[in-house]
mmCIF file of C-alpha atoms in Angstrom:
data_model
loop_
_atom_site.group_PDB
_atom_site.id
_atom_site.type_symbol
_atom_site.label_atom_id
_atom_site.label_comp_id
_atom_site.label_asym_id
_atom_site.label_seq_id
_atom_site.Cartn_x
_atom_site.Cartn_y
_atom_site.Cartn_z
ATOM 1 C CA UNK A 1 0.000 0.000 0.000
ATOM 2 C CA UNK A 2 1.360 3.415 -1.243
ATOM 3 C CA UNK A 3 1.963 6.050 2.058
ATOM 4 C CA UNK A 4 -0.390 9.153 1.224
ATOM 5 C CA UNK A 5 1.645 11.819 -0.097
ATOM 6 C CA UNK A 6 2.416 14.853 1.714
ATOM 7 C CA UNK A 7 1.679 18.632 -0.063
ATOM 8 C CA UNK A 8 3.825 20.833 1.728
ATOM 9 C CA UNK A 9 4.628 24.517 -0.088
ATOM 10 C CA UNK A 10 5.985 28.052 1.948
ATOM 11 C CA UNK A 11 2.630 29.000 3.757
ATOM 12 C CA UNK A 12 0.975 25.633 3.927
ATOM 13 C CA UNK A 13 -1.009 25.268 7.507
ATOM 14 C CA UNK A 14 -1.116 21.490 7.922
ATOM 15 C CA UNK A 15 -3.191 19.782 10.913
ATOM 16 C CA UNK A 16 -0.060 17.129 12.294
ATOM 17 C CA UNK A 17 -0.999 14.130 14.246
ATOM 18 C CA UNK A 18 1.749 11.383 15.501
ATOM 19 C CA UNK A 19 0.937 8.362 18.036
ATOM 20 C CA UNK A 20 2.927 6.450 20.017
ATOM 21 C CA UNK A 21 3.423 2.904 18.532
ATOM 22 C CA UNK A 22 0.987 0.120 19.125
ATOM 23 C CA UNK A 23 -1.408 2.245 21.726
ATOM 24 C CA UNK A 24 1.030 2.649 24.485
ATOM 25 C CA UNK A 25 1.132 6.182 26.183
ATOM 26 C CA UNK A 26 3.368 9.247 24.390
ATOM 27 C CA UNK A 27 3.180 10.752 26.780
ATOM 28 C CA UNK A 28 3.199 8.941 30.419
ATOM 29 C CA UNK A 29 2.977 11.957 32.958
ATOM 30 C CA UNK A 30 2.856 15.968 32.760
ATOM 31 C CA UNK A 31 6.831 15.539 32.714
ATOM 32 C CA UNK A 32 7.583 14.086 29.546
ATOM 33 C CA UNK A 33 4.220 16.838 28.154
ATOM 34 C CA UNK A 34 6.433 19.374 29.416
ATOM 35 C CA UNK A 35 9.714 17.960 27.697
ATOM 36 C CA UNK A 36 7.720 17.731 24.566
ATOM 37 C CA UNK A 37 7.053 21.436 24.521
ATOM 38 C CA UNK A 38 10.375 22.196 24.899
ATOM 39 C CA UNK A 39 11.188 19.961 22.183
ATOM 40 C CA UNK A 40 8.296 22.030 20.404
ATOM 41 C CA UNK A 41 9.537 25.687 21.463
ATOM 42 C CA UNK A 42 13.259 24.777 19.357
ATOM 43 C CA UNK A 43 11.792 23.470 16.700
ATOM 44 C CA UNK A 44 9.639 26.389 15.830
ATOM 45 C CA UNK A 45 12.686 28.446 16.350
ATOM 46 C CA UNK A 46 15.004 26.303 14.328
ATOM 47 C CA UNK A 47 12.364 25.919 10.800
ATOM 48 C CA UNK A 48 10.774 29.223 11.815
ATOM 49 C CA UNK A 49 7.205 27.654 12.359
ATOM 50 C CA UNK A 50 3.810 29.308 13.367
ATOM 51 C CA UNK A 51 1.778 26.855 15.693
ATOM 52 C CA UNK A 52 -1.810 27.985 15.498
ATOM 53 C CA UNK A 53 -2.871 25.747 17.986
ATOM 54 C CA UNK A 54 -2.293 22.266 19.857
ATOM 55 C CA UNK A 55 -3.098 19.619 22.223
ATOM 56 C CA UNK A 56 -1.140 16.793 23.707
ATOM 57 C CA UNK A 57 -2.935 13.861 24.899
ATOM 58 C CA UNK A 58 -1.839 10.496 26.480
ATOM 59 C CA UNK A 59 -1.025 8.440 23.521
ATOM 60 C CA UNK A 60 -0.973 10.811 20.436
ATOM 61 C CA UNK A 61 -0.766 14.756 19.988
ATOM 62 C CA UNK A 62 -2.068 17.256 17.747
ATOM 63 C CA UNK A 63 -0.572 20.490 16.065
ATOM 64 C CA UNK A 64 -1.562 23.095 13.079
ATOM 65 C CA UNK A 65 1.534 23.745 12.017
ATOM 66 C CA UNK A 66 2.155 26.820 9.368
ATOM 67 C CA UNK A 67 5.480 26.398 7.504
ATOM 68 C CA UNK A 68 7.014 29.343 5.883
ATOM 69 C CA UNK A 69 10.072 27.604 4.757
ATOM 70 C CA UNK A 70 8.028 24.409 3.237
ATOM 71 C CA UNK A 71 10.321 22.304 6.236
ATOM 72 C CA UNK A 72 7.087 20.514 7.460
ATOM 73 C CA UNK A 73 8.102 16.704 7.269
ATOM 74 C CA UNK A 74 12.131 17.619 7.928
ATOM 75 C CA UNK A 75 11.005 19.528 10.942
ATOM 76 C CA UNK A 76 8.920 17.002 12.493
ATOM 77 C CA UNK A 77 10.507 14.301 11.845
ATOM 78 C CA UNK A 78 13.476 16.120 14.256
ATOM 79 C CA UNK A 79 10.870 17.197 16.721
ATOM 80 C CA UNK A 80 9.512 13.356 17.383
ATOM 81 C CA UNK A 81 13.339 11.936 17.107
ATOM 82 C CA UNK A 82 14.483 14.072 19.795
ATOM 83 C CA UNK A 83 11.131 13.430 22.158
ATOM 84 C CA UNK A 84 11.713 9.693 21.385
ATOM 85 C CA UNK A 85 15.374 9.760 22.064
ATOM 86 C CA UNK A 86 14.738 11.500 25.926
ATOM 87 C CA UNK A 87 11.550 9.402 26.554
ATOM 88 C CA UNK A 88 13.735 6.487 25.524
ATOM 89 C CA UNK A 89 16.829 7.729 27.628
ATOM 90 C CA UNK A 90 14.864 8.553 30.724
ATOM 91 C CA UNK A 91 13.136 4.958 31.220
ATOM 92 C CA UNK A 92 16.780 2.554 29.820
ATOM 93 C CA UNK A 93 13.841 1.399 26.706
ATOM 94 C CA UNK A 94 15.458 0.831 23.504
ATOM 95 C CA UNK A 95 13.406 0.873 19.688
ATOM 96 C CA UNK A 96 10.688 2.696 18.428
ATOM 97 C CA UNK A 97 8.048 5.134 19.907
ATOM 98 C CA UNK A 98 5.988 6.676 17.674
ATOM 99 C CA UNK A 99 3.525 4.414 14.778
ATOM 100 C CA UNK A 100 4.861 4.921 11.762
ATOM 101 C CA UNK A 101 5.212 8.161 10.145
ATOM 102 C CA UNK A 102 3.227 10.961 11.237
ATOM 103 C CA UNK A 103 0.207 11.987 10.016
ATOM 104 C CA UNK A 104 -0.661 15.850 7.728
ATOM 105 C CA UNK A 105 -3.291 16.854 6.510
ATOM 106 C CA UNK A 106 -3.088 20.580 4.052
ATOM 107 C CA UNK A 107 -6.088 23.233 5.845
ATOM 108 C CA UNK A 108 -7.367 25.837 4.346
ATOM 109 C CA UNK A 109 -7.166 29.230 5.661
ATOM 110 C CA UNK A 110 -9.919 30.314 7.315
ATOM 111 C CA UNK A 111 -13.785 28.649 8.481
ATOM 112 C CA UNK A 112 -11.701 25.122 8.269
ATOM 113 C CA UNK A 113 -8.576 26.423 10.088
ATOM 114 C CA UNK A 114 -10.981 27.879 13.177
ATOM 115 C CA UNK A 115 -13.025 24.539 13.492
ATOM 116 C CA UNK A 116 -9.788 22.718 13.607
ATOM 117 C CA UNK A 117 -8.365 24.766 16.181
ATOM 118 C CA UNK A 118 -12.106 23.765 18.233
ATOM 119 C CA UNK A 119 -11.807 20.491 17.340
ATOM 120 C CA UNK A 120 -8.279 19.834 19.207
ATOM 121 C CA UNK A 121 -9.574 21.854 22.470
ATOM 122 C CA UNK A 122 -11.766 19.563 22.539
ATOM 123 C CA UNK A 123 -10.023 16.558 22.542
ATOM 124 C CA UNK A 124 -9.710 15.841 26.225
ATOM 125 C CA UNK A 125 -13.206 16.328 26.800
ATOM 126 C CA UNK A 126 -14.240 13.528 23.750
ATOM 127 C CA UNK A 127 -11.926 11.460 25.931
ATOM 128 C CA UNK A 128 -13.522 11.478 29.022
ATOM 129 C CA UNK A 129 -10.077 14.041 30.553
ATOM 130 C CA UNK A 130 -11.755 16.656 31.233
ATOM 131 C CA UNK A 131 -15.449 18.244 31.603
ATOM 132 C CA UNK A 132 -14.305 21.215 29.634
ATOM 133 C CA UNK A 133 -11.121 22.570 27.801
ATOM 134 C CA UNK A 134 -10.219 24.772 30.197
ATOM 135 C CA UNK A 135 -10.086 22.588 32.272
ATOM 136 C CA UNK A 136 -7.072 20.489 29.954
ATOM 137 C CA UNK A 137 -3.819 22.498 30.608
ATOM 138 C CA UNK A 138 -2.057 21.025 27.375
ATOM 139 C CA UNK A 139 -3.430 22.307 24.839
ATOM 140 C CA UNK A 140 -3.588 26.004 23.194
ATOM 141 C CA UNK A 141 -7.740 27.072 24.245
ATOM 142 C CA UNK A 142 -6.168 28.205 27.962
ATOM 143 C CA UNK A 143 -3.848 30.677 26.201
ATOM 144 C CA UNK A 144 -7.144 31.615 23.619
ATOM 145 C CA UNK A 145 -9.091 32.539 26.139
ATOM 146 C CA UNK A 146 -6.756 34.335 28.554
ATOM 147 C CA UNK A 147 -6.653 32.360 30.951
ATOM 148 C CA UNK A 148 -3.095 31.614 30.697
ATOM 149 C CA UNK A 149 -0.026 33.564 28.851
ATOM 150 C CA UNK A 150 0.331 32.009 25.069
ATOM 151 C CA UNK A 151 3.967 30.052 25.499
ATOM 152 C CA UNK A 152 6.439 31.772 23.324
ATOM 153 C CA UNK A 153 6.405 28.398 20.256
ATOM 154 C CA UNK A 154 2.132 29.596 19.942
ATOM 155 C CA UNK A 155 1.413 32.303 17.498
ATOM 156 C CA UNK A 156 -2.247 33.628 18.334
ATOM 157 C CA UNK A 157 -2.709 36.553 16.349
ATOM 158 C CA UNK A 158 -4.516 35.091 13.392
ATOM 159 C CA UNK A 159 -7.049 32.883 15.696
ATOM 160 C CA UNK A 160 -8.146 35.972 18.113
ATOM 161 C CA UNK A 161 -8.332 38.356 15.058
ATOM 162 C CA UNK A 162 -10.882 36.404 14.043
ATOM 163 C CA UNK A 163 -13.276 37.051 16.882
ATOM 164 C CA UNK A 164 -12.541 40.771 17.509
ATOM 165 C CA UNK A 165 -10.940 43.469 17.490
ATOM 166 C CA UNK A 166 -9.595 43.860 21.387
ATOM 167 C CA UNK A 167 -7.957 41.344 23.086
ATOM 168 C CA UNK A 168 -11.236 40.970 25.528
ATOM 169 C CA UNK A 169 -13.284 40.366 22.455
ATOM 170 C CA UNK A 170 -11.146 37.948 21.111
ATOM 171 C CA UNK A 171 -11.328 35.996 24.108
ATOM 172 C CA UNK A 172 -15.101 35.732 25.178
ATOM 173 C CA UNK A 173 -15.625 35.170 21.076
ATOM 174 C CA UNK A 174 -13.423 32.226 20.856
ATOM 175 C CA UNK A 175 -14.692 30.580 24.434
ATOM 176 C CA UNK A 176 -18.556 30.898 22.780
ATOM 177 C CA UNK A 177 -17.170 29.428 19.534
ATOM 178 C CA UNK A 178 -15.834 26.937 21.596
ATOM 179 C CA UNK A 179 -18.770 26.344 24.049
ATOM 180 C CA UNK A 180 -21.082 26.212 21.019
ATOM 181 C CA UNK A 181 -19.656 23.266 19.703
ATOM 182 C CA UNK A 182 -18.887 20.831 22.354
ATOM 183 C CA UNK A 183 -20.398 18.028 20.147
ATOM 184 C CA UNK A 184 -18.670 19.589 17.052
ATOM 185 C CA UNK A 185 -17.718 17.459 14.300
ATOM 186 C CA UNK A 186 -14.421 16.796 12.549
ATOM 187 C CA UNK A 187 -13.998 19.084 9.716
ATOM 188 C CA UNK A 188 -15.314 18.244 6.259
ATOM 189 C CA UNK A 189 -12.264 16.314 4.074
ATOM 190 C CA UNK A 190 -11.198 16.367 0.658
ATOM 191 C CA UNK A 191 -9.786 13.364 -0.695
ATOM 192 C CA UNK A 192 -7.076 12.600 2.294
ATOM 193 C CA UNK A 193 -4.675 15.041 2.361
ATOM 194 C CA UNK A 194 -6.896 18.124 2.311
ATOM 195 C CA UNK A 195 -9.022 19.956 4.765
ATOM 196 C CA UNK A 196 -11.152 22.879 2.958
ATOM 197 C CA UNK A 197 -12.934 23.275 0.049
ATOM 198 C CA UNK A 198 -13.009 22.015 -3.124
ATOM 199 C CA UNK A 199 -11.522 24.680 -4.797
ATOM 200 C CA UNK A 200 -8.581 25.297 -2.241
ATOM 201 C CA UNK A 201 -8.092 21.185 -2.804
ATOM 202 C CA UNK A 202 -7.817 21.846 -6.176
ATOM 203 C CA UNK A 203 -5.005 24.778 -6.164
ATOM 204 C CA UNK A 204 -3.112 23.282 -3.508
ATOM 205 C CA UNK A 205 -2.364 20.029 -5.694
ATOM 206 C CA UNK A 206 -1.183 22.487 -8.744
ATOM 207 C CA UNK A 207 0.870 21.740 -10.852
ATOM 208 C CA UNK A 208 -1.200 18.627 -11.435
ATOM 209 C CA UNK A 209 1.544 16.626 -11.959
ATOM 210 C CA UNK A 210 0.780 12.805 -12.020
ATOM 211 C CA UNK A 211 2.697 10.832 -9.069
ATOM 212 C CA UNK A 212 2.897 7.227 -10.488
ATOM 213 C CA UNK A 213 3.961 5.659 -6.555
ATOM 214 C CA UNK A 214 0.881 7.655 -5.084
ATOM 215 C CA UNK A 215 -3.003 6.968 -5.858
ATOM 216 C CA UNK A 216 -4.360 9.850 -7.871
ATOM 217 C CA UNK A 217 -6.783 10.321 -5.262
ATOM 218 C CA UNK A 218 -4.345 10.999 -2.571
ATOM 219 C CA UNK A 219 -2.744 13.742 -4.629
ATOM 220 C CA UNK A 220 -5.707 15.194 -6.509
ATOM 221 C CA UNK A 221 -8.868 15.500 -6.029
ATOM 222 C CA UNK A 222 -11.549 15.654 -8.109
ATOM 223 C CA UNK A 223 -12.030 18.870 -10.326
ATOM 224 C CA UNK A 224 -14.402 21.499 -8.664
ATOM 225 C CA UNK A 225 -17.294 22.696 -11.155
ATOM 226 C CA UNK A 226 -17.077 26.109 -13.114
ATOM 227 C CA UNK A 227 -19.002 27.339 -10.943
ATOM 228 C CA UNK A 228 -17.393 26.702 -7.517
ATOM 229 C CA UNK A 229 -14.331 28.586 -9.421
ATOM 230 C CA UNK A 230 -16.424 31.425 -10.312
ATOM 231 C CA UNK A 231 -16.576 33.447 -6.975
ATOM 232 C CA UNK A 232 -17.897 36.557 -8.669
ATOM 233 C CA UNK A 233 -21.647 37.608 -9.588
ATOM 234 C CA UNK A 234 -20.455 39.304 -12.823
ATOM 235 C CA UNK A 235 -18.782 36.094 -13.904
ATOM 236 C CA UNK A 236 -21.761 33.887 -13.097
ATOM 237 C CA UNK A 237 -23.857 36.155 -15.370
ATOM 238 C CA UNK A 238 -21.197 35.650 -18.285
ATOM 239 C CA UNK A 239 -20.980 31.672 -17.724
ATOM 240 C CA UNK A 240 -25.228 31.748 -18.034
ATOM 241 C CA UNK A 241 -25.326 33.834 -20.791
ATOM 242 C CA UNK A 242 -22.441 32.177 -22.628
ATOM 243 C CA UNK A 243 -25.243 28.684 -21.925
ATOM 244 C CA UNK A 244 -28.039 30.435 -23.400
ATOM 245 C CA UNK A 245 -26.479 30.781 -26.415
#
């Protein structure tokens, strides 16, 4: 079976998952999720990252990652070898942590970004962790809502600006977003690499290139109609008229 292909460019967000190998725990205590955001806070320095948002569980963790460089899989790759390596270190284990390769998939800027960022706050609670997410301490909806400093590896800007213009705003309009939703569901997806619409699909997979080792569908997915592409009232008229005739 052919691994799904990762679409990484300068400005891709992707949402990254990774889980420890064969359902043991990643991460065993608040230690070792402390040591992992460490590991986090050098490697957005070192591939110049913008974290959007995050959660670390017990046996898998989630980030929306934004890579300016188009470093995703180099950088994560080092992130998760370095965890492993002190996780490994600090009990005398030997071999492999994590399952495989890590999981990515490409999100569109904007509605698909925001539910994402909802749908890993509320993680724990879907788990049976926590009652609510501020109630979860390892994950990026304390720092949203202000109850908590962001850490210095979590860039904020582009989530709060979303829900107002002061920083008060921004707050009590992400916790509703949040408290709105706490039987949310997971984002609607696009073949399986893609989060967001059809058309973003579409222009993220440019040039169209075929990939004989990966299935076509992984890569690119089917073409959005003329008139998901038409975004415009003036060019909807056109397209009709140019019908009629």
């Amino acid at each position: 079976m052919t691994r799904p292909l990762r679409v990484d460019f300068p400005g891709a967000i992707n949402h990254v998952t990774a889980r420890a190998l064969d359902g043991q725990l990643l991460f065993e205590d608040d230690f070792d999720r402390t040591y992992f955001l460490g590991d986090l806070r050098r490697a957005v320095r070192r591939y110049t990252w913008l974290v959007h948002g995050l959660c670390l569980m017990g046996t898998h963790y989630h980030l929306l990652v934004e890579t300016p460089q188009a470093n995703l899989s180099i950088g994560v790759r080092q992130l998760n070898g370095v965890y492993a390596q002190g996780f490994n270190a600090g009990r005398g284990r030997h071999g492999h942590l994590f399952q495989s390769r890590f999981k990515s998939r490409l999100v569109e800027r904007g509605a698909h970004l925001l539910e994402l960022c909802r749908y890993n706050d509320l993680n724990p609670v879907r788990a049976g962790l926590c009652a609510h997410p501020r109630d979860w301490p390892w994950s990026s909806h304390r720092a949203y809502v202000g109850l908590e400093p962001p850490p210095t590896f979590l860039t904020t800007a582009w989530i709060a600006s979303q829900f107002g213009r002061t920083t008060a705003a921004a707050r009590r309009g992400y916790a509703a977003f949040v408290d709105e939703a706490l039987a949310a569901s997971q984002p609607e997806a696009v073949g399986e690499i893609y989060l967001g619409s059809p058309r973003f699909a579409w222009e993220a997979s440019a040039p169209h290139t075929p990939i004989p080792e990966v299935p076509r569908a992984h890569w690119q997915p089917v073409r959005p109609s003329i008139e998901s592409l038409l975004e415009r009232e003036g060019e909807r008229g056109v397209l009709v008229a140019c019908r009629k005739t």
